[in-house]
PDB file of C-alpha atoms in Angstrom:
ATOM      1  CA  UNK X   3     133.185 -81.920 169.114  1.00  0.00           C
ATOM      2  CA  UNK X   4     135.982 -79.607 167.948  1.00  0.00           C
ATOM      3  CA  UNK X   5     134.899 -76.350 166.443  1.00  0.00           C
ATOM      4  CA  UNK X   6     136.624 -77.056 163.166  1.00  0.00           C
ATOM      5  CA  UNK X   7     134.632 -80.205 162.676  1.00  0.00           C
ATOM      6  CA  UNK X   8     131.362 -78.414 163.424  1.00  0.00           C
ATOM      7  CA  UNK X   9     132.215 -75.718 160.844  1.00  0.00           C
ATOM      8  CA  UNK X  10     133.112 -78.369 158.287  1.00  0.00           C
ATOM      9  CA  UNK X  11     129.777 -80.114 158.799  1.00  0.00           C
ATOM     10  CA  UNK X  12     127.834 -76.864 158.525  1.00  0.00           C
ATOM     11  CA  UNK X  13     129.717 -75.897 155.316  1.00  0.00           C
ATOM     12  CA  UNK X  14     128.917 -79.290 153.894  1.00  0.00           C
ATOM     13  CA  UNK X  15     125.209 -78.900 154.618  1.00  0.00           C
ATOM     14  CA  UNK X  16     125.174 -75.443 153.082  1.00  0.00           C
ATOM     15  CA  UNK X  17     127.056 -76.610 149.965  1.00  0.00           C
ATOM     16  CA  UNK X  18     124.711 -79.526 149.428  1.00  0.00           C
ATOM     17  CA  UNK X  19     121.629 -77.260 149.740  1.00  0.00           C
ATOM     18  CA  UNK X  20     123.079 -74.650 147.295  1.00  0.00           C
ATOM     19  CA  UNK X  21     123.849 -77.410 144.737  1.00  0.00           C
ATOM     20  CA  UNK X  22     120.303 -78.655 144.966  1.00  0.00           C
ATOM     21  CA  UNK X  23     118.972 -75.160 144.412  1.00  0.00           C
ATOM     22  CA  UNK X  24     121.178 -74.758 141.362  1.00  0.00           C
ATOM     23  CA  UNK X  25     120.004 -77.969 139.874  1.00  0.00           C
ATOM     24  CA  UNK X  26     116.317 -76.926 140.374  1.00  0.00           C
ATOM     25  CA  UNK X  27     116.841 -73.582 138.613  1.00  0.00           C
ATOM     26  CA  UNK X  28     118.701 -75.243 135.777  1.00  0.00           C
ATOM     27  CA  UNK X  29     115.942 -77.809 135.284  1.00  0.00           C
ATOM     28  CA  UNK X  30     113.255 -75.113 135.202  1.00  0.00           C
ATOM     29  CA  UNK X  31     115.210 -73.099 132.588  1.00  0.00           C
ATOM     30  CA  UNK X  32     115.735 -76.193 130.451  1.00  0.00           C
ATOM     31  CA  UNK X  33     112.000 -76.938 130.536  1.00  0.00           C
ATOM     32  CA  UNK X  34     111.219 -73.409 129.283  1.00  0.00           C
ATOM     33  CA  UNK X  35     113.873 -73.276 126.617  1.00  0.00           C
ATOM     34  CA  UNK X  36     112.613 -72.290 123.133  1.00  0.00           C
ATOM     35  CA  UNK X  37     112.836 -74.951 120.462  1.00  0.00           C
ATOM     36  CA  UNK X  38     111.605 -75.565 116.849  1.00  0.00           C
ATOM     37  CA  UNK X  39     109.014 -77.983 118.299  1.00  0.00           C
ATOM     38  CA  UNK X  40     107.183 -74.948 119.811  1.00  0.00           C
ATOM     39  CA  UNK X  41     106.144 -73.758 116.283  1.00  0.00           C
ATOM     40  CA  UNK X  42     103.638 -75.172 113.783  1.00  0.00           C
ATOM     41  CA  UNK X  43     102.135 -73.911 110.460  1.00  0.00           C
ATOM     42  CA  UNK X  44      99.051 -74.702 108.449  1.00  0.00           C
ATOM     43  CA  UNK X  45      96.813 -73.194 105.743  1.00  0.00           C
ATOM     44  CA  UNK X  46      94.066 -70.945 107.116  1.00  0.00           C
ATOM     45  CA  UNK X  47      91.696 -68.076 106.240  1.00  0.00           C
ATOM     46  CA  UNK X  48      92.216 -64.607 107.702  1.00  0.00           C
ATOM     47  CA  UNK X  49      89.471 -62.196 108.785  1.00  0.00           C
ATOM     48  CA  UNK X  50      89.174 -60.818 105.277  1.00  0.00           C
ATOM     49  CA  UNK X  51      88.474 -64.243 103.775  1.00  0.00           C
ATOM     50  CA  UNK X  52      91.917 -64.573 102.180  1.00  0.00           C
ATOM     51  CA  UNK X  53      94.086 -67.684 102.340  1.00  0.00           C
ATOM     52  CA  UNK X  54      97.169 -67.462 104.595  1.00  0.00           C
ATOM     53  CA  UNK X  55      99.722 -69.611 106.231  1.00  0.00           C
ATOM     54  CA  UNK X  56      99.133 -69.436 109.977  1.00  0.00           C
ATOM     55  CA  UNK X  57     102.139 -69.974 112.246  1.00  0.00           C
ATOM     56  CA  UNK X  58     101.508 -70.749 115.969  1.00  0.00           C
ATOM     57  CA  UNK X  59     104.169 -70.212 118.583  1.00  0.00           C
ATOM     58  CA  UNK X  60     103.740 -72.117 121.876  1.00  0.00           C
ATOM     59  CA  UNK X  61     107.061 -71.125 123.434  1.00  0.00           C
ATOM     60  CA  UNK X  62     106.651 -70.938 127.221  1.00  0.00           C
ATOM     61  CA  UNK X  63     109.902 -69.032 127.706  1.00  0.00           C
ATOM     62  CA  UNK X  64     108.510 -66.019 125.807  1.00  0.00           C
ATOM     63  CA  UNK X  65     111.393 -65.692 123.394  1.00  0.00           C
ATOM     64  CA  UNK X  66     110.586 -63.277 120.508  1.00  0.00           C
ATOM     65  CA  UNK X  67     110.609 -64.937 117.100  1.00  0.00           C
ATOM     66  CA  UNK X  68     110.748 -63.865 113.481  1.00  0.00           C
ATOM     67  CA  UNK X  69     108.997 -66.146 110.996  1.00  0.00           C
ATOM     68  CA  UNK X  70     109.514 -65.909 107.247  1.00  0.00           C
ATOM     69  CA  UNK X  71     107.386 -67.434 104.452  1.00  0.00           C
ATOM     70  CA  UNK X  72     109.145 -68.777 101.344  1.00  0.00           C
ATOM     71  CA  UNK X  73     107.525 -70.276  98.274  1.00  0.00           C
ATOM     72  CA  UNK X  74     109.202 -73.342  96.773  1.00  0.00           C
ATOM     73  CA  UNK X  75     110.023 -72.602  93.070  1.00  0.00           C
ATOM     74  CA  UNK X  76     110.056 -75.201  90.250  1.00  0.00           C
ATOM     75  CA  UNK X  77     113.806 -75.259  90.299  1.00  0.00           C
ATOM     76  CA  UNK X  78     115.041 -77.619  93.014  1.00  0.00           C
ATOM     77  CA  UNK X  79     116.529 -75.728  95.950  1.00  0.00           C
ATOM     78  CA  UNK X  80     115.193 -72.362  94.816  1.00  0.00           C
ATOM     79  CA  UNK X  81     112.881 -70.388  97.070  1.00  0.00           C
ATOM     80  CA  UNK X  82     111.402 -66.892  97.053  1.00  0.00           C
ATOM     81  CA  UNK X  83     110.671 -64.767 100.147  1.00  0.00           C
ATOM     82  CA  UNK X  84     107.000 -63.608 100.228  1.00  0.00           C
ATOM     83  CA  UNK X  85     106.324 -62.379 103.761  1.00  0.00           C
ATOM     84  CA  UNK X  86     107.944 -61.895 107.163  1.00  0.00           C
ATOM     85  CA  UNK X  87     106.275 -61.382 110.561  1.00  0.00           C
ATOM     86  CA  UNK X  88     107.445 -61.118 114.152  1.00  0.00           C
ATOM     87  CA  UNK X  89     106.002 -62.738 117.263  1.00  0.00           C
ATOM     88  CA  UNK X  90     107.033 -60.428 120.186  1.00  0.00           C
ATOM     89  CA  UNK X  91     105.332 -62.084 123.161  1.00  0.00           C
ATOM     90  CA  UNK X  92     104.769 -65.828 122.680  1.00  0.00           C
ATOM     91  CA  UNK X  93     103.095 -67.882 125.391  1.00  0.00           C
ATOM     92  CA  UNK X  94     102.670 -71.535 126.317  1.00  0.00           C
ATOM     93  CA  UNK X  95      98.964 -71.200 125.376  1.00  0.00           C
ATOM     94  CA  UNK X  96      99.954 -70.241 121.766  1.00  0.00           C
ATOM     95  CA  UNK X  97     100.249 -67.001 119.787  1.00  0.00           C
ATOM     96  CA  UNK X  98      99.409 -67.045 116.106  1.00  0.00           C
ATOM     97  CA  UNK X  99     100.563 -64.846 113.183  1.00  0.00           C
ATOM     98  CA  UNK X 100      99.383 -64.950 109.517  1.00  0.00           C
ATOM     99  CA  UNK X 101     101.815 -64.981 106.633  1.00  0.00           C
ATOM    100  CA  UNK X 102     100.377 -63.760 103.293  1.00  0.00           C
ATOM    101  CA  UNK X 103     101.575 -65.514 100.092  1.00  0.00           C
ATOM    102  CA  UNK X 104     101.717 -63.650  96.750  1.00  0.00           C
ATOM    103  CA  UNK X 105      99.732 -66.399  95.014  1.00  0.00           C
ATOM    104  CA  UNK X 106      97.716 -69.437  96.003  1.00  0.00           C
ATOM    105  CA  UNK X 107      96.914 -72.646  94.157  1.00  0.00           C
ATOM    106  CA  UNK X 108      96.434 -76.337  94.963  1.00  0.00           C
ATOM    107  CA  UNK X 109      99.725 -78.170  95.358  1.00  0.00           C
ATOM    108  CA  UNK X 110     101.813 -74.975  95.936  1.00  0.00           C
ATOM    109  CA  UNK X 111     104.532 -75.639  98.581  1.00  0.00           C
ATOM    110  CA  UNK X 112     105.559 -73.124 101.243  1.00  0.00           C
ATOM    111  CA  UNK X 113     108.533 -73.202 103.614  1.00  0.00           C
ATOM    112  CA  UNK X 114     108.422 -71.404 106.980  1.00  0.00           C
ATOM    113  CA  UNK X 115     111.725 -70.328 108.477  1.00  0.00           C
ATOM    114  CA  UNK X 116     111.896 -69.586 112.209  1.00  0.00           C
ATOM    115  CA  UNK X 117     114.524 -67.441 113.902  1.00  0.00           C
ATOM    116  CA  UNK X 118     114.151 -67.145 117.741  1.00  0.00           C
ATOM    117  CA  UNK X 119     117.077 -65.698 119.684  1.00  0.00           C
ATOM    118  CA  UNK X 120     120.165 -67.877 119.584  1.00  0.00           C
ATOM    119  CA  UNK X 121     118.240 -71.138 120.063  1.00  0.00           C
ATOM    120  CA  UNK X 122     116.255 -71.560 116.801  1.00  0.00           C
ATOM    121  CA  UNK X 123     117.291 -70.804 113.287  1.00  0.00           C
ATOM    122  CA  UNK X 124     115.749 -73.362 110.992  1.00  0.00           C
ATOM    123  CA  UNK X 125     112.830 -74.384 108.719  1.00  0.00           C
ATOM    124  CA  UNK X 126     109.687 -75.985 109.938  1.00  0.00           C
ATOM    125  CA  UNK X 127     109.334 -79.571 108.873  1.00  0.00           C
ATOM    126  CA  UNK X 128     107.440 -80.681 106.836  1.00  0.00           C
ATOM    127  CA  UNK X 129     106.798 -77.923 104.316  1.00  0.00           C
ATOM    128  CA  UNK X 130     103.243 -76.654 104.005  1.00  0.00           C
ATOM    129  CA  UNK X 131     101.380 -77.800 100.812  1.00  0.00           C
ATOM    130  CA  UNK X 132      98.090 -76.238  99.816  1.00  0.00           C
ATOM    131  CA  UNK X 133      95.338 -78.975  99.739  1.00  0.00           C
ATOM    132  CA  UNK X 134      93.321 -79.474  96.590  1.00  0.00           C
ATOM    133  CA  UNK X 135      89.937 -78.767  98.385  1.00  0.00           C
ATOM    134  CA  UNK X 136      91.068 -75.763 100.487  1.00  0.00           C
ATOM    135  CA  UNK X 137      88.842 -72.657  99.857  1.00  0.00           C
ATOM    136  CA  UNK X 138      88.132 -69.367 101.732  1.00  0.00           C
ATOM    137  CA  UNK X 139      84.857 -67.483 101.647  1.00  0.00           C
ATOM    138  CA  UNK X 140      85.106 -63.704 101.004  1.00  0.00           C
ATOM    139  CA  UNK X 141      84.372 -61.587 104.021  1.00  0.00           C
ATOM    140  CA  UNK X 142      80.703 -60.474 104.186  1.00  0.00           C
ATOM    141  CA  UNK X 143      79.377 -63.088 101.829  1.00  0.00           C
ATOM    142  CA  UNK X 144      75.860 -64.332 102.933  1.00  0.00           C
ATOM    143  CA  UNK X 145      75.425 -67.811 104.354  1.00  0.00           C
ATOM    144  CA  UNK X 146      73.713 -70.132 101.760  1.00  0.00           C
ATOM    145  CA  UNK X 147      71.470 -71.531 104.479  1.00  0.00           C
ATOM    146  CA  UNK X 148      69.817 -68.120 105.209  1.00  0.00           C
ATOM    147  CA  UNK X 149      67.164 -66.776 102.770  1.00  0.00           C
ATOM    148  CA  UNK X 150      67.453 -63.000 102.286  1.00  0.00           C
ATOM    149  CA  UNK X 151      64.350 -62.622 100.023  1.00  0.00           C
ATOM    150  CA  UNK X 152      60.919 -62.617 101.720  1.00  0.00           C
ATOM    151  CA  UNK X 153      58.062 -64.598 100.097  1.00  0.00           C
ATOM    152  CA  UNK X 154      56.465 -62.524  97.300  1.00  0.00           C
ATOM    153  CA  UNK X 155      53.300 -64.705  97.131  1.00  0.00           C
ATOM    154  CA  UNK X 156      51.163 -64.471 100.273  1.00  0.00           C
ATOM    155  CA  UNK X 157      48.491 -67.043 100.680  1.00  0.00           C
ATOM    156  CA  UNK X 158      45.101 -65.924  99.255  1.00  0.00           C
ATOM    157  CA  UNK X 159      43.080 -68.082 101.600  1.00  0.00           C
ATOM    158  CA  UNK X 160      43.015 -67.015 105.214  1.00  0.00           C
ATOM    159  CA  UNK X 161      43.760 -70.010 107.406  1.00  0.00           C
ATOM    160  CA  UNK X 162      42.039 -68.644 110.482  1.00  0.00           C
ATOM    161  CA  UNK X 163      38.442 -68.454 108.924  1.00  0.00           C
ATOM    162  CA  UNK X 164      36.150 -70.696 111.023  1.00  0.00           C
ATOM    163  CA  UNK X 165      33.955 -73.252 109.337  1.00  0.00           C
ATOM    164  CA  UNK X 166      30.201 -72.460 109.384  1.00  0.00           C
ATOM    165  CA  UNK X 167      29.494 -75.816 110.954  1.00  0.00           C
ATOM    166  CA  UNK X 168      31.777 -75.052 113.893  1.00  0.00           C
ATOM    167  CA  UNK X 169      30.529 -71.454 114.474  1.00  0.00           C
ATOM    168  CA  UNK X 170      28.861 -72.505 117.719  1.00  0.00           C
ATOM    169  CA  UNK X 171      31.916 -73.943 119.298  1.00  0.00           C
ATOM    170  CA  UNK X 172      34.352 -71.941 121.384  1.00  0.00           C
ATOM    171  CA  UNK X 173      37.297 -70.496 119.504  1.00  0.00           C
ATOM    172  CA  UNK X 174      40.398 -72.557 120.171  1.00  0.00           C
ATOM    173  CA  UNK X 175      43.043 -70.902 122.292  1.00  0.00           C
ATOM    174  CA  UNK X 176      46.651 -70.970 121.096  1.00  0.00           C
ATOM    175  CA  UNK X 177      48.694 -73.646 122.792  1.00  0.00           C
ATOM    176  CA  UNK X 178      51.399 -72.323 125.100  1.00  0.00           C
ATOM    177  CA  UNK X 179      54.857 -73.010 123.922  1.00  0.00           C
ATOM    178  CA  UNK X 180      56.464 -75.821 125.879  1.00  0.00           C
ATOM    179  CA  UNK X 181      59.928 -75.135 124.486  1.00  0.00           C
ATOM    180  CA  UNK X 182      62.334 -74.286 127.302  1.00  0.00           C
ATOM    181  CA  UNK X 183      63.886 -70.868 127.200  1.00  0.00           C
ATOM    182  CA  UNK X 184      67.466 -71.092 125.888  1.00  0.00           C
ATOM    183  CA  UNK X 185      70.104 -71.252 128.595  1.00  0.00           C
ATOM    184  CA  UNK X 186      72.940 -68.811 128.556  1.00  0.00           C
ATOM    185  CA  UNK X 187      75.118 -71.180 126.424  1.00  0.00           C
ATOM    186  CA  UNK X 188      76.803 -68.332 124.701  1.00  0.00           C
ATOM    187  CA  UNK X 189      78.700 -67.355 127.773  1.00  0.00           C
ATOM    188  CA  UNK X 190      82.176 -68.829 127.908  1.00  0.00           C
ATOM    189  CA  UNK X 191      84.500 -68.915 130.796  1.00  0.00           C
ATOM    190  CA  UNK X 192      87.485 -66.724 130.569  1.00  0.00           C
ATOM    191  CA  UNK X 193      90.545 -68.554 129.422  1.00  0.00           C
ATOM    192  CA  UNK X 194      93.152 -68.911 132.139  1.00  0.00           C
ATOM    193  CA  UNK X 195      96.835 -69.542 131.667  1.00  0.00           C
ATOM    194  CA  UNK X 196      99.711 -70.039 134.058  1.00  0.00           C
ATOM    195  CA  UNK X 197     102.568 -67.663 133.977  1.00  0.00           C
ATOM    196  CA  UNK X 198     105.672 -68.895 132.161  1.00  0.00           C
ATOM    197  CA  UNK X 199     107.764 -67.863 135.246  1.00  0.00           C
ATOM    198  CA  UNK X 200     105.900 -70.353 137.575  1.00  0.00           C
ATOM    199  CA  UNK X 201     108.445 -73.265 137.357  1.00  0.00           C
ATOM    200  CA  UNK X 202     111.396 -70.973 137.948  1.00  0.00           C
ATOM    201  CA  UNK X 203     109.781 -69.309 141.000  1.00  0.00           C
ATOM    202  CA  UNK X 204     108.789 -72.711 142.398  1.00  0.00           C
ATOM    203  CA  UNK X 205     112.323 -74.031 141.985  1.00  0.00           C
ATOM    204  CA  UNK X 206     113.833 -70.982 143.710  1.00  0.00           C
ATOM    205  CA  UNK X 207     111.369 -71.269 146.631  1.00  0.00           C
ATOM    206  CA  UNK X 208     112.224 -74.906 147.192  1.00  0.00           C
ATOM    207  CA  UNK X 209     115.902 -74.112 147.064  1.00  0.00           C
ATOM    208  CA  UNK X 210     115.606 -71.290 149.673  1.00  0.00           C
ATOM    209  CA  UNK X 211     113.626 -73.633 152.014  1.00  0.00           C
ATOM    210  CA  UNK X 212     116.371 -76.270 151.735  1.00  0.00           C
ATOM    211  CA  UNK X 213     119.119 -73.723 152.371  1.00  0.00           C
ATOM    212  CA  UNK X 214     117.324 -72.305 155.428  1.00  0.00           C
ATOM    213  CA  UNK X 215     116.745 -75.768 156.825  1.00  0.00           C
ATOM    214  CA  UNK X 216     120.479 -76.600 156.493  1.00  0.00           C
ATOM    215  CA  UNK X 217     121.464 -73.339 158.314  1.00  0.00           C
ATOM    216  CA  UNK X 218     118.994 -73.979 161.189  1.00  0.00           C
ATOM    217  CA  UNK X 219     120.357 -77.485 161.715  1.00  0.00           C
ATOM    218  CA  UNK X 220     123.966 -76.304 161.741  1.00  0.00           C
ATOM    219  CA  UNK X 221     123.262 -73.497 164.141  1.00  0.00           C
ATOM    220  CA  UNK X 222     121.297 -75.666 166.542  1.00  0.00           C
ATOM    221  CA  UNK X 223     124.140 -78.148 166.697  1.00  0.00           C
ATOM    222  CA  UNK X 224     126.641 -75.383 167.334  1.00  0.00           C
ATOM    223  CA  UNK X 225     124.488 -73.923 170.122  1.00  0.00           C
ATOM    224  CA  UNK X 226     124.122 -77.405 171.752  1.00  0.00           C
ATOM    225  CA  UNK X 227     127.942 -77.945 171.759  1.00  0.00           C
ATOM    226  CA  UNK X 228     128.507 -74.573 173.314  1.00  0.00           C
ATOM    227  CA  UNK X 229     125.968 -75.283 176.133  1.00  0.00           C
ATOM    228  CA  UNK X 230     127.939 -78.345 177.076  1.00  0.00           C
TER     229      UNK X 230
END
């Protein structure tokens, strides 16, 4: 086989492998691209027991985002900025941030605007409306199911006084508790999450394997022709 034909075939193999690698990397980057669908907002209560609008960012690409809370005024199309927060390191598992409104009442409408790099610059849809039955308990308030006041009226009749008729019988022994000891149900497994760079690294590894295979095939054919 002429040398020029062998070189042409080898170049074709290398070109095909490189194109496949480029497509793999492009597909991985598209899958990780930030979009408005990565964000959500809902009414919530913060650690101090105050109502907030909680925005969750599940952007696997890790693009920093700025979220702004605007209250819808009575005049159509009029809004007022009430709070702005930044999410510096979002993850695919979700990172939340609380936006604090100036006031809060049932039926009030809030609009959340998201700005993330050059990919997202729009409002979340639909707008967040405060439900009629939404309430937050102030921090440190006691639970209504737990009584904090001990009984002030102890029983005047001892319950352990034996009856005269049963004085000759042996004193009953307390029954051993048959309740099983509580298992360690409070222990939770640590949450694990894959790195957001995993798809890109996997695509690059596959591309390198393909390119290496193409070069090996071309070099073996070239060596076989020379041996002849």
